[in-house]
Amino acid sequence: MTSHLITPAGSSEPWRDASLPASARAGALLAEMTLQEKLSQLVGLWVGADASGGEVAPNMATMTKDAPSFAEAIVDGLGQLTRPFGTGPVDPVVGARSLARSQRSIMAANRFGIPAQVHEECLAGFAAWKATAYPVPLAWGASWNPELVQVMAEEIARSLRSVGVHQGLAPVLDVVRDYRWGRCEETAGEDPLLIGSLTSAYVRGLEGEGVVATLKHFAGYSGSRAGRNHAPVSAGWREVADVYLPPFEMALRLGGARSVMNSYAEVDGVPGAADEARLTGLLRETWDFAGVVVADYFAIAFLRSMHEIADTDADAARLALTAGIDVELPSVATFGAPLLEAVTSGRVPEHLVDRAVLRVLTQKIELGLLDADYDPEPSGPADLDTPQQRGTALALARESVVLLANDGVLPLAPGARVAVVGPLADDPYAMLGCYSFPAHVLAHHPDHELGIEVPSVLAQLRLHHDGPVTHAVGCDVREPGTAGIAEAVEVARSADVAVVVVGDRAGLFGRGTSGEGCDAPDLSLPGEQDELVRQVMATGTPVVVLVVSGRPYALGEHAEGAAALVQAFFPGQAGGQALAEVLTGQVNPSGRLPVGVPRDPGSQPGTYLTPPLGARNGVTNLDPTPLYPFGHGLAYHRASWGSAVVGQDEWGTDGEVVVSLDLANESEAEAAEVVQLYLHRTGTQVTRPVRQLIAFHRVVLPPGSTRQVRFRLHADLTSFSGLRTRVVEPGDVELLVARSSADVHATLPITLTGELREVGADRVLLAETSEHAALEVVR
């Protein structure tokens, strides 16, 4: 094999001239490439880093079709390397060396010296052995803290870059519509604004550190029928436009994401990987997206094997390439030999290949991969779990714990005898979501150590509570069998307080109770856990029900009998400590629900974002009202909510208005509040949600302090998809200053005045929020 050395920038290789625009450099390189060299840039190869430090090699052959050897795959170059760290447990230092050696082989094998772009999963932290496992996105949603999410993402990006990774396959922007869906844990909740705010912050964190963020799953994936993974989505264009698309708009415009990944699901009969109207018409022509669209894993081949809209892999490649997918991941099954044959036979025009390759090369140039001084060697020591990262993981876990109900039993009294029972009480995996490395990968390596410290709730309560702590498992997370419940009952009967830790264990495709492919038939707690709670409550000992899960479960049966209810959503490696600190009062709980908690297990689908007839009404006997609503959360110490004011009586349909709220913390402890602002209106040309979040702000008040929270709202924030287009419609509206979607502090009426106004992709997407001393005057 001939080695092609990188030469200094010059006229013979303008693509290496850093003084030229990236697009010009990419165009010059494209003009020199053969068809086979072009197609090599449009595929990825699933690899696993060699634990001995050797070259990467094809992995998971059963999931790739006719996978070539590594040497065969790189002859003409390679577009992407898939998950060299996220496929098996490999020491990060050794893995980085292995990756660098493989990059040099790739560069030497193709005549232009083009390296591969390397991507990894990073939703709840870099999905690699020994890397920090942060809280899952549903916990981000419970924090309502975009700034902290951005800090986390910056740390993740630095870890990725330190070992030679260029792209992260995160965040997930799907909007929960049915809590039975297994991937609820991967989303930031059920509201587009909350999700868009948090994921835009995540994107800014990754992109600000030079790592390509990948928005997924575009679009509508979470609307699958009956909460079944990959099931068809029955959503009209208004629901798509008003619910599923806004987070993507926000992450592109406010975050600067450079990559998008398609959804597996079909929407109204059109699979995401073949949806030209969205991947090209909307994404590129309307939103001006200039980055790279990557296929979700095997999604192009699924057009043939699962959706059955293509008869051959070549047909699938044609559909996807035409629609606007640029790179096939993680194989060469369709964009390899099948696409080569389709282009050479004239069935697929080569200009479509050129279009995709130009985007891929432009991004590689922007990443510095074609600069004359590019060096694939790791940039520094590969410590992927630093004290700073562990501190951020703990801070986010603390802010995500939601106190649902409390009769005074919490915080636990000093010296109290505490029984900690339940299948998740002493299980480190209870803290981790399905895309954390231990749950995602180490399930296939059961004898391998975790690589990070993940203390359980039991271990941390024994550390933080100064009284005796006893324990019994009671039952399994999902397997049948109640034999162990008797021991849990006896332990609880002998205690002053019983903490029953129930919920989920994350996994993939049926290996867990939450996660990708782990959908639920209803919202009862899995296995025998409801029965465990019933029998422990029957002892008469005050019971704290602690739910650690990837979705909300129906708790109506237990609400009356429980002394307290606490919800955590897979809070990461520091979750055990955060929960123990909240239970003992060392941390004042401040989380707010990003999803509602249902009363009954069969009350889904449905979320707070519903028009009038989706709520409780007199024409059906079924009441979908949640037990605890979106935005709900209690605390041990709360601030007082004072005057709420809107600055004027009229609001132009192209104008702004300021809403303010005074807060005072009269307690002797720090208090955190999440001020939520909802819109309510009637008389519109189409039905609208009863309440819709249009702004929020998390504020921390030291003891004895006051704050004024202000929202500057543009009328664009009231826009919706009308009969034909997105409009701002004049009329009477109410701005609801609230503690949750059901707990309104003040109703502020105002009239939108002026002409009906059509708005588009350049509309204002986010309110301006600020904090001030409470006596400052709005100017």
mmCIF file of C-alpha atoms in Angstrom, residues 133-136 139-140 142-143 148 152 389-402 431 567-582 587-591 698:
data_model
loop_
_atom_site.group_PDB
_atom_site.id
_atom_site.type_symbol
_atom_site.label_atom_id
_atom_site.label_comp_id
_atom_site.label_asym_id
_atom_site.label_seq_id
_atom_site.Cartn_x
_atom_site.Cartn_y
_atom_site.Cartn_z
ATOM 1 C CA ALA A 133 -22.036 9.227 33.640
ATOM 2 C CA TYR A 134 -24.143 12.375 33.938
ATOM 3 C CA PRO A 135 -27.909 12.505 34.529
ATOM 4 C CA VAL A 136 -30.095 11.621 31.540
ATOM 5 C CA ALA A 139 -33.249 14.785 34.546
ATOM 6 C CA TRP A 140 -31.977 17.877 32.672
ATOM 7 C CA ALA A 142 -36.323 18.318 35.830
ATOM 8 C CA SER A 143 -33.530 20.797 36.584
ATOM 9 C CA LEU A 148 -25.816 23.961 33.929
ATOM 10 C CA MET A 152 -22.009 19.643 31.311
ATOM 11 C CA GLN A 389 -16.926 16.553 35.834
ATOM 12 C CA ARG A 390 -18.031 14.630 38.899
ATOM 13 C CA GLY A 391 -18.914 17.943 40.535
ATOM 14 C CA THR A 392 -21.069 18.984 37.600
ATOM 15 C CA ALA A 393 -22.763 15.585 37.537
ATOM 16 C CA LEU A 394 -23.570 15.978 41.242
ATOM 17 C CA ALA A 395 -24.859 19.538 40.844
ATOM 18 C CA LEU A 396 -27.184 18.525 38.012
ATOM 19 C CA ALA A 397 -28.370 15.457 39.912
ATOM 20 C CA ARG A 398 -29.184 17.580 42.969
ATOM 21 C CA GLU A 399 -31.209 20.076 40.936
ATOM 22 C CA SER A 400 -33.154 17.320 39.176
ATOM 23 C CA VAL A 401 -34.677 15.634 42.226
ATOM 24 C CA VAL A 402 -38.410 16.404 42.436
ATOM 25 C CA MET A 431 -28.774 5.601 38.592
ATOM 26 C CA GLN A 567 -39.147 11.370 41.760
ATOM 27 C CA ALA A 568 -35.720 11.116 40.133
ATOM 28 C CA PHE A 569 -35.002 10.357 36.495
ATOM 29 C CA PHE A 570 -31.784 8.289 36.174
ATOM 30 C CA PRO A 571 -29.649 10.917 37.956
ATOM 31 C CA GLY A 572 -26.240 9.567 36.930
ATOM 32 C CA GLN A 573 -23.226 8.362 38.856
ATOM 33 C CA ALA A 574 -23.686 10.974 41.607
ATOM 34 C CA GLY A 575 -27.421 10.325 41.883
ATOM 35 C CA GLY A 576 -27.154 8.226 45.034
ATOM 36 C CA GLN A 577 -25.424 11.057 46.841
ATOM 37 C CA ALA A 578 -27.870 13.667 45.533
ATOM 38 C CA LEU A 579 -30.863 11.606 46.655
ATOM 39 C CA ALA A 580 -29.408 10.956 50.091
ATOM 40 C CA GLU A 581 -28.686 14.664 50.517
ATOM 41 C CA VAL A 582 -32.259 15.563 49.587
ATOM 42 C CA VAL A 587 -29.983 19.792 49.943
ATOM 43 C CA ASN A 588 -33.251 21.674 49.494
ATOM 44 C CA PRO A 589 -35.122 19.939 46.649
ATOM 45 C CA SER A 590 -35.647 22.223 43.664
ATOM 46 C CA GLY A 591 -36.523 19.973 40.708
ATOM 47 C CA ARG A 698 -34.840 29.292 37.427
#
